[in-house]
C-alpha atoms as a printed R data frame, in Angstrom:
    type eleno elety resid chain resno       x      y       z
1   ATOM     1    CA   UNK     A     1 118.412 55.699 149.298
2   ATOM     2    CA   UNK     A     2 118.233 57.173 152.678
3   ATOM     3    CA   UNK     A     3 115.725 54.836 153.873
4   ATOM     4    CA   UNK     A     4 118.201 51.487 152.471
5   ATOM     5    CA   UNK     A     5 121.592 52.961 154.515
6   ATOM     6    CA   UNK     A     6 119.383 52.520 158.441
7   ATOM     7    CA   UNK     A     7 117.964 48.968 157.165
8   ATOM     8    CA   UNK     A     8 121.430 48.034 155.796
9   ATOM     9    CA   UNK     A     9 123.102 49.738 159.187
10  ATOM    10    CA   UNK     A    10 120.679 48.197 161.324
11  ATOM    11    CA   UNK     A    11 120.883 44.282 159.645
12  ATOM    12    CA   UNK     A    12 124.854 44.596 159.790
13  ATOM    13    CA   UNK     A    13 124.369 45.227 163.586
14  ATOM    14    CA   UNK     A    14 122.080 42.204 163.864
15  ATOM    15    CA   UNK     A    15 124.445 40.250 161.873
16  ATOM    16    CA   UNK     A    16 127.195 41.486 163.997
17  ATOM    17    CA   UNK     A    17 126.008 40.467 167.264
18  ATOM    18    CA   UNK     A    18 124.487 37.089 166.291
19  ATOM    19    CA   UNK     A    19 128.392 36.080 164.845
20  ATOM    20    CA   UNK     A    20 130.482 36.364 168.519
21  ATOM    21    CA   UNK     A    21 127.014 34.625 169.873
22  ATOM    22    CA   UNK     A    22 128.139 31.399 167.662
23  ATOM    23    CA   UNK     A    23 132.044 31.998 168.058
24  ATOM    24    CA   UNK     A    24 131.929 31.587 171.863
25  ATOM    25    CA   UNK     A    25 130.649 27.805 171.317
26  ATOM    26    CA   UNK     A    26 133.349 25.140 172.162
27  ATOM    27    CA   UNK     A    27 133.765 21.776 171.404
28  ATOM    28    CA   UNK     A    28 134.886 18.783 173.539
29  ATOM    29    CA   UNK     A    29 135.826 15.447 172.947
30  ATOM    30    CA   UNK     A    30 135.147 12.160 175.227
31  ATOM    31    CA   UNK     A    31 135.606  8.613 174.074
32  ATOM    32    CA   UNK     A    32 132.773  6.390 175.875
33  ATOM    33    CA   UNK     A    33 132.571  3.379 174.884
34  ATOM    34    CA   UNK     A    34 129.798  2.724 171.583
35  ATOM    35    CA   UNK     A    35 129.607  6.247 170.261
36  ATOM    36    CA   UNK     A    36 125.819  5.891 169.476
37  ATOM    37    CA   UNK     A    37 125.145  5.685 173.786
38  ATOM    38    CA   UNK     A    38 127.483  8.615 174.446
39  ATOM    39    CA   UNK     A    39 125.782 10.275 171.850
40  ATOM    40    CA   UNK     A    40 122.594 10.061 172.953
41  ATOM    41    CA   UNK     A    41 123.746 10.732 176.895
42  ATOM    42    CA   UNK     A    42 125.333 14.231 175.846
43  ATOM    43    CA   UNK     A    43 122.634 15.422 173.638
44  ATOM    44    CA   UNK     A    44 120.388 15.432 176.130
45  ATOM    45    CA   UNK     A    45 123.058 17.350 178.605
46  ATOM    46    CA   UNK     A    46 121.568 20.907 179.088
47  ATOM    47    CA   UNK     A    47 123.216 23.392 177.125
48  ATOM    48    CA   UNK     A    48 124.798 20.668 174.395
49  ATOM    49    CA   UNK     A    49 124.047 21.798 171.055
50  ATOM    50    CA   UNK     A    50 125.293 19.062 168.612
51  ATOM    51    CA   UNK     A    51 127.218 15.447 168.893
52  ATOM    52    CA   UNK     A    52 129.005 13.682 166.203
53  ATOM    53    CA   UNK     A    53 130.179 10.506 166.586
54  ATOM    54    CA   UNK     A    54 133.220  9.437 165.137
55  ATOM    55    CA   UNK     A    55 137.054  8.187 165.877
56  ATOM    56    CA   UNK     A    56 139.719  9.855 168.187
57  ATOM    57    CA   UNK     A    57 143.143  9.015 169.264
58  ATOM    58    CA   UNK     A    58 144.666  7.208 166.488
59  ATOM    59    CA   UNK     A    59 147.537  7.555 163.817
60  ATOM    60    CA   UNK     A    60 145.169  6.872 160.590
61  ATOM    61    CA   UNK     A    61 143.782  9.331 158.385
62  ATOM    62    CA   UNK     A    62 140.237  8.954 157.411
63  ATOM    63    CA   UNK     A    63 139.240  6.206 159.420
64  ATOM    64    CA   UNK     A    64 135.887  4.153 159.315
65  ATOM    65    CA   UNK     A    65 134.037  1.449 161.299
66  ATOM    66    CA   UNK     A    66 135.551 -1.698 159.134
67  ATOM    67    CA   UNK     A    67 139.375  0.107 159.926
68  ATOM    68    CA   UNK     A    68 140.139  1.810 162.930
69  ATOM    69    CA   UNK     A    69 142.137  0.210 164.541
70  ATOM    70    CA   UNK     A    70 144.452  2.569 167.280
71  ATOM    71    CA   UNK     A    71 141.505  4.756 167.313
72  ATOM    72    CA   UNK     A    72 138.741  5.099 169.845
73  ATOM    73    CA   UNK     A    73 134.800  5.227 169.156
74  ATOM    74    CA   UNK     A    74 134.501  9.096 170.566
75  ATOM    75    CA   UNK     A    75 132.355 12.183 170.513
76  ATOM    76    CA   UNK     A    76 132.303 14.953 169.309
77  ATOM    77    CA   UNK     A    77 130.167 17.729 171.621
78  ATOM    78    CA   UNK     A    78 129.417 21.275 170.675
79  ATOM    79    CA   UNK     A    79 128.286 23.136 173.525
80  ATOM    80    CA   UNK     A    80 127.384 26.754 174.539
81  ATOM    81    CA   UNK     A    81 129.698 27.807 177.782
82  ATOM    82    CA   UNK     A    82 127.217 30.164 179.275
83  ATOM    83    CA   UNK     A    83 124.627 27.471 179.334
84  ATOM    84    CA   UNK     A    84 127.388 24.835 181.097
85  ATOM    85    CA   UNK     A    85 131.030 24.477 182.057
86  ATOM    86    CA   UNK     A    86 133.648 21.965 180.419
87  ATOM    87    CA   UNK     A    87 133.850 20.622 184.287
88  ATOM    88    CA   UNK     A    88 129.947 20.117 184.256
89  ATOM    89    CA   UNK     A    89 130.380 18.390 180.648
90  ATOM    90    CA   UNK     A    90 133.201 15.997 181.664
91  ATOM    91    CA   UNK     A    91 131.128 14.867 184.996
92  ATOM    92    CA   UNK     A    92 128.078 14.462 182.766
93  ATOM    93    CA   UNK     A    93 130.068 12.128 180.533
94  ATOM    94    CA   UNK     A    94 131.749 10.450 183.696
95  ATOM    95    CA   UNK     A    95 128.254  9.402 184.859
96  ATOM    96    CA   UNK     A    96 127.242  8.076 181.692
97  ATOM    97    CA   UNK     A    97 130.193  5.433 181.743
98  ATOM    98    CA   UNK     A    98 131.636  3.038 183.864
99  ATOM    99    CA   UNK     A    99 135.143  4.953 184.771
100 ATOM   100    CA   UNK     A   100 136.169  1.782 186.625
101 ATOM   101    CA   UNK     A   101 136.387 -0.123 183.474
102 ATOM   102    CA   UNK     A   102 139.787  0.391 181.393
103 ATOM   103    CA   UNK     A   103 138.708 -3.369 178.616
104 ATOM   104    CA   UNK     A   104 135.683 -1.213 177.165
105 ATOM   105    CA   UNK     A   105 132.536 -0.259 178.337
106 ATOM   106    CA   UNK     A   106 129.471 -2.961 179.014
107 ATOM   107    CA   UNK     A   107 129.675 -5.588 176.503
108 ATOM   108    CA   UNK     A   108 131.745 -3.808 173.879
109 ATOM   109    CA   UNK     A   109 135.293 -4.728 174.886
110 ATOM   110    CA   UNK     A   110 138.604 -4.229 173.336
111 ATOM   111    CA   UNK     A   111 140.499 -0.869 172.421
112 ATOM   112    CA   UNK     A   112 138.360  0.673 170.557
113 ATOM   113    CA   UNK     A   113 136.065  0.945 173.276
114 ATOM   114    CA   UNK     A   114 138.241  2.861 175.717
115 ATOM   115    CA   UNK     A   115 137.244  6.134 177.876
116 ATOM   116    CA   UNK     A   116 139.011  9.105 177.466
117 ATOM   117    CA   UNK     A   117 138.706 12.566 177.823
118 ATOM   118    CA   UNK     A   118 140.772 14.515 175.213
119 ATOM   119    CA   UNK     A   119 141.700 17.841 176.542
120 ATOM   120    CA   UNK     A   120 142.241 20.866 174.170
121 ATOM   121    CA   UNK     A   121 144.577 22.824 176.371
122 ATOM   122    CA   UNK     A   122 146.032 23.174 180.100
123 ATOM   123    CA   UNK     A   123 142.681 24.617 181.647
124 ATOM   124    CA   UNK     A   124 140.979 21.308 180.060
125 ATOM   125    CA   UNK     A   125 143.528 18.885 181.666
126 ATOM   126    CA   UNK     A   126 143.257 20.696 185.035
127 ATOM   127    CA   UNK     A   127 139.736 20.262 184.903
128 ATOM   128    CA   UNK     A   128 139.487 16.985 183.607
129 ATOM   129    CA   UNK     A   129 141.879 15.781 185.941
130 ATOM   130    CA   UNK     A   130 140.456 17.293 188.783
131 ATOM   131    CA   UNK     A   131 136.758 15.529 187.654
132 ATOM   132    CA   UNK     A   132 138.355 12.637 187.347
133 ATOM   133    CA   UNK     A   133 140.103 13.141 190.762
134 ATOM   134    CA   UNK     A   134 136.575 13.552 192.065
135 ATOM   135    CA   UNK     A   135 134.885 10.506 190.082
136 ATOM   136    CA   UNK     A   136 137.464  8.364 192.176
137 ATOM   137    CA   UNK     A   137 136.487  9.672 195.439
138 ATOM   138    CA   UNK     A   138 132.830  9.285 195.019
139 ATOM   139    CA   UNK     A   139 133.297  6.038 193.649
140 ATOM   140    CA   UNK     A   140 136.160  4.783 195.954
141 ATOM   141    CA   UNK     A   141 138.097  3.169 193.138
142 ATOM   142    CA   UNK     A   142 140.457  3.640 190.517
143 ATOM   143    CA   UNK     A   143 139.189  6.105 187.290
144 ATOM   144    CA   UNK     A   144 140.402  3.788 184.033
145 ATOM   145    CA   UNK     A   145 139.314  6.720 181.958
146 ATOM   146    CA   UNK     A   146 141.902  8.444 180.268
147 ATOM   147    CA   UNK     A   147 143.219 12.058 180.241
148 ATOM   148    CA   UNK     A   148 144.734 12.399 176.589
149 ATOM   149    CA   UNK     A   149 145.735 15.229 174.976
150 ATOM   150    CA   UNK     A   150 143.233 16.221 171.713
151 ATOM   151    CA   UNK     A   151 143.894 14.192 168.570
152 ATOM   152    CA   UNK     A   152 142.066 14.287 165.128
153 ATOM   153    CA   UNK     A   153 138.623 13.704 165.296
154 ATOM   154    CA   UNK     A   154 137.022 12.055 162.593
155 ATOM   155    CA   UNK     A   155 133.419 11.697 161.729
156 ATOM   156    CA   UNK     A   156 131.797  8.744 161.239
157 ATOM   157    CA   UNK     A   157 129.949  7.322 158.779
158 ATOM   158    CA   UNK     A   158 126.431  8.815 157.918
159 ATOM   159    CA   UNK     A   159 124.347  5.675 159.347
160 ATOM   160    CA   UNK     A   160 126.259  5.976 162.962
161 ATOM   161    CA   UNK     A   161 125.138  9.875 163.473
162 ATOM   162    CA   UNK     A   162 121.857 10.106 165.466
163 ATOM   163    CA   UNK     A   163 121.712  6.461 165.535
164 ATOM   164    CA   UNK     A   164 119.946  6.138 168.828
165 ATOM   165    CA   UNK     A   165 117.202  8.006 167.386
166 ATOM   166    CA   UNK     A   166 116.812  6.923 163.905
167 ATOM   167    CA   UNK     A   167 116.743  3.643 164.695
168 ATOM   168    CA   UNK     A   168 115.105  3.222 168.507
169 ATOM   169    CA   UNK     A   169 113.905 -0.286 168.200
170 ATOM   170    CA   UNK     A   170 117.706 -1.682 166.827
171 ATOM   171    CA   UNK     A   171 119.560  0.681 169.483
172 ATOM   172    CA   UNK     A   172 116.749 -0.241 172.510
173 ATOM   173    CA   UNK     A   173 117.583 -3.891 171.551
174 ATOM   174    CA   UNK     A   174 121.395 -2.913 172.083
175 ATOM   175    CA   UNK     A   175 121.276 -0.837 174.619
176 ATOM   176    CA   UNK     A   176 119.223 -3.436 176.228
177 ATOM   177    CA   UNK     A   177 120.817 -6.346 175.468
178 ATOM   178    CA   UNK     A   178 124.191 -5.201 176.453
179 ATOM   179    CA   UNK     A   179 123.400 -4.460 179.972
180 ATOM   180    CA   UNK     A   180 124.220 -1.061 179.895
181 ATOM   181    CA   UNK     A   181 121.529  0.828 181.471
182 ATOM   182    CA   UNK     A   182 121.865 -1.458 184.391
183 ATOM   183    CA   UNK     A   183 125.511 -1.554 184.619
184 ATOM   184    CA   UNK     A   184 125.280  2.474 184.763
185 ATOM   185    CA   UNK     A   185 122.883  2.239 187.584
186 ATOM   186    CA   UNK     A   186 124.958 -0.271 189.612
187 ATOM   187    CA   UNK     A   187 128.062  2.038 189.254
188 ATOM   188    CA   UNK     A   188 126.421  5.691 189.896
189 ATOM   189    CA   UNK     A   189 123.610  4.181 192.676
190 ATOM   190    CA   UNK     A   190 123.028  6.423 195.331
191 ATOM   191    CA   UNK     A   191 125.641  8.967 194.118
């Protein structure tokens, strides 16, 4: 018995400090256009641990890819705050857009396609605003991209989630055929 109390002491401890480890990730949402090419820019943004795509923004409970209309194609980004800041998120999603563009991004047009940033709290908007602020400097133009305040998010459908990688050739024939890579490039050269 005496030897069970210092394991059982010592693996509370271990559990202990591993839970506030996992309680100080956040989440942020960003709306950027086709959720499967935000997806795939902010997973590869150091110190991202997950994305979900899904829908933001709308009135509709439960919505899906045949029916959401007033929402926008989002994502949903887990990410450690030690590793990197919400302002170093929101410029990583900034340069994975076209800010200038308020009809969609690239060739997917209409509402649904929409930037936005959805802030949380005051300290989000400040920051997000002040990104945004910064976005429209470097780019000498008008930021379409939205400041909203967090909605809802909603997960999509299974066959949306990691699309970019379970499917590379039918995503690289997207991604490709839309432009997007190249419209990214034209917007962000030399900045």
């Amino acid at each position: 018995m005496r030897r069970i109390v210092p394991a059982l002491a010592a693996s509370s401890f271990l559990l202990a400090s591993a839970a506030p480890a996992a309680a100080a990730l956040k989440t942020a949402v960003f709306a950027g256009g086709c959720f499967w090419s935000a997806e795939k820019a902010m997973e590869h943004v150091p110190g991202v641990r997950n994305v979900v795509s899904g829908y933001a923004g709308g009135a509709s409970r439960n919505p899906n890819y045949q029916n959401h209309a007033g929402h926008l194609e989002a994502v949903k980004v887990t990410y450690d705050p030690s590793k990197v800041s919400y302002a170093q998120l929101t410029d990583a999603f900034f340069h994975n857009i076209d800010p200038t563009d308020g009809g969609g991004q690239i060739c997917d047009r209409g509402p649904s396609y929409r930037t936005a940033v959805f802030v949380a709290d005051g300290a989000e908007r400040k920051t997000a605003e002040a990104v945004k602020a910064q976005v429209s400097r470097t780019l000498k133009k008008p930021v379409a991209t939205e400041i909203r305040p967090a909605a809802a998010f909603w997960p999509a459908e299974a066959y949306h989630q990691d699309f970019a990688r379970k499917n590379p050739i039918n995503y690289n024939a997207y991604r490709i055929g839309c432009g997007r890579d190249a419209r990214i490039k034209a917007v962000w050269a030399g900045r």
